[in-house]
Amino acid sequence: MMPRKIKENILLMGAIDWNRRLFDSLIPLPDGTSYNVYLIQGSEKTVLLDTVDPAMADVLLSQLKKVEKVDFVVSHHTEQDHSGAIPHVLEKYPDAKVITSSKGKGMIIDHLCVPEEKIVSVEDGEELSLGDKTLKFIYTPWVHWPETMVTYLKEDNILFSCDFFGSHIATTDMYVTDEGLVYEAAKRYFAEIMMPFRNIIKKNMQKISEYEINMIAPSHGPIYDKPDFIINAYVDWISDTPKNIVVLPYISMHGSTEKMVRYLVAALSKRGVKVHQFDLAVTDIGKLAITLVDAATIVIGTPTVHVGPHPNVAYAVKLANVLKPKAKFASVIASYGWGSKAIEQIADMIPNLKVEILEPVLVKGYPRENDFKALEKLADTIAEKHKEMNE
Ligand code: FEO
């Protein structure tokens, strides 16, 4: 990608990673991603906002070929997809200094071995004049690590937000053109990266609401030239009120759990409850995370493997516990051959979830009439709980 002009003396640089399919060796990236870098050339000083993943440092360096001087590199966030090429940039511009938050300073030393004297830490709200342009640094912790901050360019009302509001999409679009596509990618990103910090993000949203923002320029995905689109989406995602939705991740080995899942999904649907059903043997775990953003109830479906839940189910339950969704209710539908502690073990795995446990359904062998009655009862309870929640 060649540098692209956003406004006079403000350029979009960075790399589009079309082929990356996994982030942190955990998060699926079905649409690739990008590492956006912004160059702001003031009348006196030039600043680079973030860098790229170290694997793509050569792309950034080639974009900087004709840039004679960089005075500062702002590191909003130490994770290596944004900070990893800082040592390369410092090598090219030996007089440049790295600007970061007070927490970021130590992290850059730890993770990138940048010498301490090369780093300047700024306080929350501190400003930096580039001559005719002014940067204001705003601390926004936990989007996505504790040191994260964003930069507000005062004269142009642009918020450079790094991970905050980002979306993992590889695209040549500089601005959002397909809101549906970006909405899903940004929601996936929020679910996997931001959701555990919902309450802190509320404070960050409050903080940035004090600024007039004409454009949000994140470090992943296209720029928002209509920022209300993503701000409104975040307001919805961080709210405490879940929707009339059940998310049902499950595994079936010989058909018993699958039969229960199908029955329960039909019973819930008949009662006006929306259900997202995920067979964990084949599902994209990111899709599951997206549905956890809104769901009021999580129902886990599992067969019994050596007395406990199927290991794929244990993984999904562990993930849900880490992501801390806003769900208010949870239950388990399980099957077994001769003995099971699957329900107790699953209940022990979700200490982070503030959920009321609804009576589980445990079936020996293939489900029969009494088991279907129990599933009807569970569907009744879920529908009732959802109704009460919305009253
Ligand atoms: Fe895009 Fe938390 O790094």
PDB file of C-alpha atoms in Angstrom, residues 31 167-169 173 175-189 222 224 229-230 233 237 287 290:
ATOM      1  CA  ASP A  31     -11.148 -11.445   6.838  1.00  0.00           C
ATOM      2  CA  SER A 167     -12.061  -4.110  13.209  1.00  0.00           C
ATOM      3  CA  HIS A 168     -10.015  -6.962  11.836  1.00  0.00           C
ATOM      4  CA  ILE A 169     -10.563  -6.510   8.103  1.00  0.00           C
ATOM      5  CA  ASP A 173     -11.192   0.849   1.500  1.00  0.00           C
ATOM      6  CA  TYR A 175     -13.174   4.633   4.882  1.00  0.00           C
ATOM      7  CA  VAL A 176     -16.069   2.383   5.871  1.00  0.00           C
ATOM      8  CA  THR A 177     -18.111   1.658   2.755  1.00  0.00           C
ATOM      9  CA  ASP A 178     -19.949  -1.506   3.825  1.00  0.00           C
ATOM     10  CA  GLU A 179     -21.342  -0.847   7.301  1.00  0.00           C
ATOM     11  CA  GLY A 180     -22.756  -4.385   7.659  1.00  0.00           C
ATOM     12  CA  LEU A 181     -19.372  -5.977   7.047  1.00  0.00           C
ATOM     13  CA  VAL A 182     -17.528  -3.601   9.358  1.00  0.00           C
ATOM     14  CA  TYR A 183     -20.216  -3.899  12.058  1.00  0.00           C
ATOM     15  CA  GLU A 184     -19.718  -7.670  12.278  1.00  0.00           C
ATOM     16  CA  ALA A 185     -15.920  -7.420  12.199  1.00  0.00           C
ATOM     17  CA  ALA A 186     -15.886  -4.668  14.842  1.00  0.00           C
ATOM     18  CA  LYS A 187     -18.310  -6.642  17.014  1.00  0.00           C
ATOM     19  CA  ARG A 188     -16.139  -9.749  16.704  1.00  0.00           C
ATOM     20  CA  TYR A 189     -13.180  -7.597  17.726  1.00  0.00           C
ATOM     21  CA  PRO A 222     -11.117   1.184   7.790  1.00  0.00           C
ATOM     22  CA  TYR A 224     -14.858   5.924  10.349  1.00  0.00           C
ATOM     23  CA  PHE A 229     -21.942   4.447  13.441  1.00  0.00           C
ATOM     24  CA  ILE A 230     -19.281   2.812  15.630  1.00  0.00           C
ATOM     25  CA  ALA A 233     -22.606   0.274  18.251  1.00  0.00           C
ATOM     26  CA  TRP A 237     -22.453  -3.524  23.222  1.00  0.00           C
ATOM     27  CA  LYS A 287     -18.971 -16.206  15.810  1.00  0.00           C
ATOM     28  CA  ILE A 290     -20.093 -12.263  18.817  1.00  0.00           C
TER      29      ILE A 290
END
